[in-house]
mmCIF file of C-alpha atoms and ligand atoms in Angstrom:
data_model
loop_
_atom_site.group_PDB
_atom_site.id
_atom_site.type_symbol
_atom_site.label_atom_id
_atom_site.label_comp_id
_atom_site.label_asym_id
_atom_site.label_seq_id
_atom_site.Cartn_x
_atom_site.Cartn_y
_atom_site.Cartn_z
ATOM 1 C CA MET A 1 -7.413 15.554 -17.118
ATOM 2 C CA LYS A 2 -5.576 13.163 -14.841
ATOM 3 C CA THR A 3 -1.812 12.636 -14.982
ATOM 4 C CA GLU A 4 -2.428 8.883 -15.449
ATOM 5 C CA THR A 5 -3.243 9.609 -19.090
ATOM 6 C CA LEU A 6 0.338 10.769 -19.705
ATOM 7 C CA THR A 7 2.759 8.114 -20.931
ATOM 8 C CA ALA A 8 5.818 9.769 -22.519
ATOM 9 C CA ALA A 9 5.841 12.421 -19.777
ATOM 10 C CA ALA A 10 5.141 10.055 -16.869
ATOM 11 C CA PRO A 11 8.803 9.518 -15.845
ATOM 12 C CA PHE A 12 9.303 13.276 -15.499
ATOM 13 C CA LEU A 13 6.341 14.073 -13.236
ATOM 14 C CA ILE A 14 7.248 15.070 -9.677
ATOM 15 C CA GLU A 15 5.650 16.708 -6.661
ATOM 16 C CA GLN A 16 6.528 20.276 -5.750
ATOM 17 C CA ASP A 17 8.124 20.156 -2.295
ATOM 18 C CA TYR A 18 7.020 23.612 -1.260
ATOM 19 C CA SER A 19 8.267 23.382 2.314
ATOM 20 C CA ALA A 20 11.812 22.793 1.028
ATOM 21 C CA TYR A 21 12.114 26.338 -0.364
ATOM 22 C CA THR A 22 14.330 28.487 1.851
ATOM 23 C CA ASP A 23 13.810 32.087 2.939
ATOM 24 C CA GLU A 24 16.685 32.980 0.616
ATOM 25 C CA GLN A 25 14.838 31.397 -2.314
ATOM 26 C CA HIS A 26 11.660 33.323 -1.528
ATOM 27 C CA ALA A 27 13.823 36.455 -1.344
ATOM 28 C CA VAL A 28 15.355 35.685 -4.762
ATOM 29 C CA TRP A 29 11.842 35.231 -6.193
ATOM 30 C CA ALA A 30 10.825 38.600 -4.744
ATOM 31 C CA GLU A 31 13.907 40.232 -6.235
ATOM 32 C CA LEU A 32 13.289 38.697 -9.663
ATOM 33 C CA VAL A 33 9.684 39.911 -9.664
ATOM 34 C CA GLY A 34 10.666 43.342 -8.338
ATOM 35 C CA ARG A 35 13.242 43.785 -11.119
ATOM 36 C CA VAL A 36 10.813 43.257 -13.986
ATOM 37 C CA LEU A 37 7.292 44.024 -12.785
ATOM 38 C CA PRO A 38 7.505 47.847 -12.943
ATOM 39 C CA GLU A 39 8.492 47.617 -16.639
ATOM 40 C CA LEU A 40 5.908 44.935 -17.330
ATOM 41 C CA GLU A 41 3.135 47.050 -15.874
ATOM 42 C CA LYS A 42 3.960 49.512 -18.673
ATOM 43 C CA HIS A 43 4.964 47.136 -21.461
ATOM 44 C CA ALA A 44 3.267 43.750 -20.982
ATOM 45 C CA SER A 45 0.168 42.675 -22.845
ATOM 46 C CA ARG A 46 -3.179 43.146 -21.111
ATOM 47 C CA ALA A 47 -3.671 39.368 -21.465
ATOM 48 C CA TYR A 48 -0.516 38.730 -19.441
ATOM 49 C CA LEU A 49 -1.356 41.259 -16.725
ATOM 50 C CA ASP A 50 -4.919 39.937 -16.422
ATOM 51 C CA GLY A 51 -3.597 36.379 -16.217
ATOM 52 C CA PHE A 52 -1.168 37.392 -13.490
ATOM 53 C CA GLU A 53 -4.146 38.411 -11.341
ATOM 54 C CA VAL A 54 -6.259 35.400 -12.330
ATOM 55 C CA ILE A 55 -3.665 32.861 -11.200
ATOM 56 C CA GLY A 56 -2.918 34.803 -8.019
ATOM 57 C CA LEU A 57 0.849 35.114 -8.335
ATOM 58 C CA GLN A 58 2.474 36.591 -5.262
ATOM 59 C CA ARG A 59 5.317 39.043 -5.552
ATOM 60 C CA ASP A 60 7.244 37.992 -2.481
ATOM 61 C CA ARG A 61 6.691 34.219 -2.261
ATOM 62 C CA LEU A 62 7.377 31.380 -4.665
ATOM 63 C CA PRO A 63 4.149 30.029 -6.174
ATOM 64 C CA ARG A 64 2.447 26.832 -5.045
ATOM 65 C CA LEU A 65 1.669 25.107 -8.330
ATOM 66 C CA ALA A 66 -1.435 23.358 -6.978
ATOM 67 C CA GLN A 67 -2.921 26.714 -5.955
ATOM 68 C CA ILE A 68 -2.071 28.261 -9.331
ATOM 69 C CA SER A 69 -3.727 25.370 -11.135
ATOM 70 C CA ALA A 70 -6.800 25.497 -8.908
ATOM 71 C CA ARG A 71 -7.376 29.060 -10.096
ATOM 72 C CA LEU A 72 -6.438 28.407 -13.723
ATOM 73 C CA GLU A 73 -8.306 25.174 -14.428
ATOM 74 C CA PRO A 74 -11.861 26.527 -14.034
ATOM 75 C CA ARG A 75 -10.980 29.238 -16.526
ATOM 76 C CA THR A 76 -9.226 27.418 -19.375
ATOM 77 C CA GLY A 77 -8.596 23.840 -18.230
ATOM 78 C CA TRP A 78 -4.836 24.408 -18.077
ATOM 79 C CA ASN A 79 -2.747 23.051 -15.234
ATOM 80 C CA SER A 80 0.798 23.948 -14.181
ATOM 81 C CA THR A 81 2.255 20.488 -13.615
ATOM 82 C CA PRO A 82 5.583 19.991 -11.810
ATOM 83 C CA VAL A 83 8.291 18.179 -13.779
ATOM 84 C CA SER A 84 11.881 17.235 -12.979
ATOM 85 C CA GLY A 85 13.538 19.338 -15.681
ATOM 86 C CA PHE A 86 13.869 19.762 -19.425
ATOM 87 C CA LEU A 87 11.569 17.330 -21.244
ATOM 88 C CA PRO A 88 12.259 15.383 -24.452
ATOM 89 C CA ALA A 89 10.049 16.637 -27.265
ATOM 90 C CA PRO A 90 7.456 13.790 -27.238
ATOM 91 C CA ALA A 91 6.852 14.256 -23.493
ATOM 92 C CA PHE A 92 6.642 18.030 -23.873
ATOM 93 C CA PHE A 93 4.110 17.842 -26.715
ATOM 94 C CA GLU A 94 2.072 15.190 -24.927
ATOM 95 C CA MET A 95 1.705 17.482 -21.923
ATOM 96 C CA LEU A 96 0.721 20.519 -23.982
ATOM 97 C CA ALA A 97 -1.861 18.415 -25.829
ATOM 98 C CA ALA A 98 -3.343 17.519 -22.425
ATOM 99 C CA ARG A 99 -3.371 21.170 -21.255
ATOM 100 C CA ARG A 100 -0.654 20.456 -18.735
ATOM 101 C CA PHE A 101 2.216 22.893 -18.756
ATOM 102 C CA PRO A 102 5.510 21.214 -17.774
ATOM 103 C CA THR A 103 6.719 23.376 -14.918
ATOM 104 C CA THR A 104 10.127 23.167 -13.286
ATOM 105 C CA THR A 105 10.267 23.692 -9.523
ATOM 106 C CA TRP A 106 13.903 24.753 -9.015
ATOM 107 C CA LEU A 107 14.837 28.443 -8.783
ATOM 108 C CA ARG A 108 17.963 30.136 -10.102
ATOM 109 C CA SER A 109 20.412 31.489 -7.542
ATOM 110 C CA ARG A 110 21.085 35.110 -6.730
ATOM 111 C CA GLU A 111 24.289 34.872 -8.814
ATOM 112 C CA SER A 112 22.347 34.253 -12.032
ATOM 113 C CA LEU A 113 19.325 36.517 -11.740
ATOM 114 C CA GLU A 114 19.327 37.526 -15.397
ATOM 115 C CA TYR A 115 19.971 34.252 -17.154
ATOM 116 C CA THR A 116 19.656 30.505 -16.718
ATOM 117 C CA PRO A 117 20.526 28.065 -19.520
ATOM 118 C CA GLU A 118 17.525 25.889 -18.603
ATOM 119 C CA PRO A 119 14.090 27.119 -17.595
ATOM 120 C CA ASP A 120 13.393 27.470 -13.878
ATOM 121 C CA ILE A 121 10.182 28.148 -11.946
ATOM 122 C CA PHE A 122 10.524 31.883 -12.508
ATOM 123 C CA HIS A 123 10.655 31.494 -16.279
ATOM 124 C CA ASP A 124 7.973 28.802 -16.313
ATOM 125 C CA VAL A 125 5.439 30.267 -13.903
ATOM 126 C CA PHE A 126 6.050 34.008 -13.959
ATOM 127 C CA GLY A 127 6.925 33.935 -17.675
ATOM 128 C CA HIS A 128 4.478 31.436 -19.125
ATOM 129 C CA VAL A 129 1.547 30.564 -16.921
ATOM 130 C CA PRO A 130 -0.368 33.879 -16.795
ATOM 131 C CA MET A 131 -0.950 33.604 -20.558
ATOM 132 C CA HIS A 132 -2.662 30.244 -20.061
ATOM 133 C CA ALA A 133 -5.605 32.135 -18.570
ATOM 134 C CA HIS A 134 -6.310 33.675 -21.990
ATOM 135 C CA LYS A 135 -8.835 31.472 -23.763
ATOM 136 C CA VAL A 136 -7.584 31.855 -27.340
ATOM 137 C CA PHE A 137 -3.935 31.561 -26.363
ATOM 138 C CA ALA A 138 -4.841 28.502 -24.265
ATOM 139 C CA ASP A 139 -6.529 26.861 -27.260
ATOM 140 C CA PHE A 140 -3.570 27.697 -29.495
ATOM 141 C CA LEU A 141 -1.097 26.104 -27.109
ATOM 142 C CA GLU A 142 -3.105 22.901 -26.775
ATOM 143 C CA ARG A 143 -3.443 22.653 -30.553
ATOM 144 C CA TYR A 144 0.289 23.230 -30.937
ATOM 145 C CA GLY A 145 0.951 20.261 -28.660
ATOM 146 C CA GLN A 146 -1.580 18.052 -30.431
ATOM 147 C CA VAL A 147 -0.158 18.768 -33.877
ATOM 148 C CA CYS A 148 3.496 18.376 -32.848
ATOM 149 C CA ALA A 149 2.716 15.151 -30.976
ATOM 150 C CA SER A 150 1.487 13.658 -34.239
ATOM 151 C CA ILE A 151 4.585 14.601 -36.279
ATOM 152 C CA GLU A 152 7.875 12.692 -36.355
ATOM 153 C CA ASP A 153 9.731 14.499 -39.127
ATOM 154 C CA GLU A 154 12.497 16.490 -37.390
ATOM 155 C CA THR A 155 12.628 19.146 -40.104
ATOM 156 C CA VAL A 156 8.915 19.838 -39.756
ATOM 157 C CA LEU A 157 9.199 19.948 -35.968
ATOM 158 C CA GLU A 158 12.095 22.384 -36.212
ATOM 159 C CA LYS A 159 9.933 24.677 -38.346
ATOM 160 C CA LEU A 160 7.052 24.422 -35.909
ATOM 161 C CA GLY A 161 9.551 25.184 -33.148
ATOM 162 C CA ARG A 162 10.093 28.560 -34.803
ATOM 163 C CA LEU A 163 6.372 29.285 -34.531
ATOM 164 C CA PHE A 164 6.540 28.438 -30.807
ATOM 165 C CA TRP A 165 9.671 30.541 -30.331
ATOM 166 C CA TYR A 166 8.328 33.685 -31.981
ATOM 167 C CA THR A 167 4.977 33.491 -30.201
ATOM 168 C CA VAL A 168 5.000 31.622 -26.881
ATOM 169 C CA GLU A 169 8.591 32.519 -26.008
ATOM 170 C CA PHE A 170 9.211 35.876 -27.710
ATOM 171 C CA GLY A 171 5.857 37.093 -28.978
ATOM 172 C CA LEU A 172 4.680 40.708 -29.199
ATOM 173 C CA ILE A 173 1.158 42.057 -29.617
ATOM 174 C CA ARG A 174 -0.116 45.461 -30.678
ATOM 175 C CA GLU A 175 -2.604 46.988 -28.251
ATOM 176 C CA ASN A 176 -3.971 50.507 -28.759
ATOM 177 C CA ASN A 177 -1.184 51.165 -31.277
ATOM 178 C CA GLU A 178 1.523 50.205 -28.790
ATOM 179 C CA VAL A 179 3.745 47.137 -28.969
ATOM 180 C CA LYS A 180 3.399 45.004 -25.831
ATOM 181 C CA VAL A 181 5.252 41.866 -24.801
ATOM 182 C CA TYR A 182 3.599 38.529 -24.031
ATOM 183 C CA GLY A 183 6.322 35.931 -24.773
ATOM 184 C CA SER A 184 7.752 34.276 -21.669
ATOM 185 C CA GLY A 185 11.361 34.938 -22.685
ATOM 186 C CA LEU A 186 10.613 38.661 -22.807
ATOM 187 C CA ILE A 187 8.482 38.652 -19.661
ATOM 188 C CA SER A 188 11.047 36.805 -17.556
ATOM 189 C CA SER A 189 14.199 38.567 -18.820
ATOM 190 C CA HIS A 190 14.719 42.237 -18.103
ATOM 191 C CA GLY A 191 17.469 42.405 -20.753
ATOM 192 C CA GLU A 192 15.384 40.803 -23.515
ATOM 193 C CA CYS A 193 12.392 42.974 -22.664
ATOM 194 C CA MET A 194 14.369 46.222 -22.687
ATOM 195 C CA ASN A 195 16.073 45.188 -25.948
ATOM 196 C CA VAL A 196 12.619 45.401 -27.538
ATOM 197 C CA ILE A 197 11.273 48.380 -25.614
ATOM 198 C CA GLU A 198 14.362 50.496 -26.243
ATOM 199 C CA GLY A 199 14.147 49.843 -29.971
ATOM 200 C CA HIS A 200 17.233 47.656 -30.499
ATOM 201 C CA CYS A 201 15.175 44.961 -32.203
ATOM 202 C CA ALA A 202 13.354 45.163 -35.535
ATOM 203 C CA ILE A 203 9.635 44.403 -35.248
ATOM 204 C CA HIS A 204 7.771 43.002 -38.237
ATOM 205 C CA ASP A 205 4.067 42.345 -38.518
ATOM 206 C CA PHE A 206 3.552 38.649 -37.874
ATOM 207 C CA SER A 207 3.589 36.540 -41.011
ATOM 208 C CA LEU A 208 3.660 32.762 -40.829
ATOM 209 C CA ASP A 209 5.952 32.596 -43.868
ATOM 210 C CA GLU A 210 8.521 34.936 -42.341
ATOM 211 C CA VAL A 211 8.358 33.274 -38.917
ATOM 212 C CA LEU A 212 8.931 29.842 -40.459
ATOM 213 C CA ALA A 213 11.882 31.252 -42.426
ATOM 214 C CA THR A 214 13.558 32.843 -39.386
ATOM 215 C CA PRO A 215 15.898 30.492 -37.516
ATOM 216 C CA VAL A 216 15.993 30.577 -33.736
ATOM 217 C CA LYS A 217 19.118 32.043 -32.128
ATOM 218 C CA VAL A 218 19.601 31.410 -28.451
ATOM 219 C CA ASP A 219 23.007 32.993 -27.847
ATOM 220 C CA GLU A 220 22.313 36.668 -28.514
ATOM 221 C CA LEU A 221 19.632 39.303 -27.979
ATOM 222 C CA HIS A 222 17.017 39.258 -30.714
ATOM 223 C CA LYS A 223 17.427 41.452 -33.772
ATOM 224 C CA LEU A 224 13.978 40.632 -35.203
ATOM 225 C CA LEU A 225 10.681 39.748 -33.557
ATOM 226 C CA PHE A 226 7.064 39.629 -34.739
ATOM 227 C CA VAL A 227 3.974 41.466 -33.572
ATOM 228 C CA VAL A 228 0.427 40.116 -33.874
ATOM 229 C CA SER A 229 -2.709 42.214 -33.892
ATOM 230 C CA SER A 230 -4.660 39.682 -31.815
ATOM 231 C CA PHE A 231 -4.215 36.197 -30.431
ATOM 232 C CA ASP A 232 -6.686 34.952 -33.041
ATOM 233 C CA GLN A 233 -3.832 35.496 -35.479
ATOM 234 C CA ILE A 234 -1.581 32.884 -33.873
ATOM 235 C CA TYR A 235 -4.479 30.459 -33.522
ATOM 236 C CA GLU A 236 -5.180 30.789 -37.234
ATOM 237 C CA ALA A 237 -1.456 30.542 -38.053
ATOM 238 C CA MET A 238 -1.390 27.235 -36.184
ATOM 239 C CA HIS A 239 -4.185 25.898 -38.353
ATOM 240 C CA GLU A 240 -2.386 27.027 -41.485
ATOM 241 C CA ALA A 241 0.896 25.495 -40.274
ATOM 242 C CA GLU A 242 -0.889 22.232 -39.513
ATOM 243 C CA SER A 243 -2.460 21.979 -42.930
ATOM 244 C CA ARG A 244 0.875 22.778 -44.597
ATOM 245 C CA ALA A 245 2.630 20.165 -42.449
ATOM 246 C CA ARG A 246 0.035 17.545 -43.395
ATOM 247 C CA GLN A 247 0.628 18.312 -47.078
ATOM 248 C CA ASN A 248 4.442 18.271 -46.692
ATOM 249 C CA ARG A 249 4.789 21.902 -47.699
ATOM 250 C CA LEU A 250 5.806 23.545 -44.449
HETATM 251 FE FE1 FE2 B 1 9.817 28.992 -22.057
#
């Protein structure tokens, strides 16, 4: 898939200027990874940890997006594509539908290691991209983009946003009777991850009805998240959500 096929997203596409990263920024990356990786090795989904190896993330250097994509594309067709910042919804959905993950290139500073109001390269690459190596998750995410790109009703999109939030951003999966994290917001935030692991957050078995009925809150640690038994479950939930959206009963 060439970037020329993108229209809504075209104004936001940039090059990653890798040589512009400073030693301090590489050191911040290394510190961010070092803060969370020991916990993730115990508590992250096998799919995430496998994907981390597949895409060849380094612990002490910021990632080169072209190298990441060169390893990812033969596996699932996904590409980590540099963008200038937060994308409007139509551009975001268009990119997902084309298996291009909009990836910011800036990195938070040492003063805000735990939290950034907008996604940065640590959230986008460390948090999201390893999961794109998982074939079922990869198919789910593309389908999500395709369906949302075809919908204009804001209420329906807000509901579908909840499905994205409680899977892609804050999803949990049960593996060998243990709850593991795979959502990027849990992977890339030590505080959010420990909130779940230390039992401060209720965990319900994933149900599309309950997910769609649970509003997103961005200003506090989660009190309720949802655990799937396999990634097939979110793929099937996407199909169900699509058919409900088409029949105006989402
Ligand atoms: Fe995210």
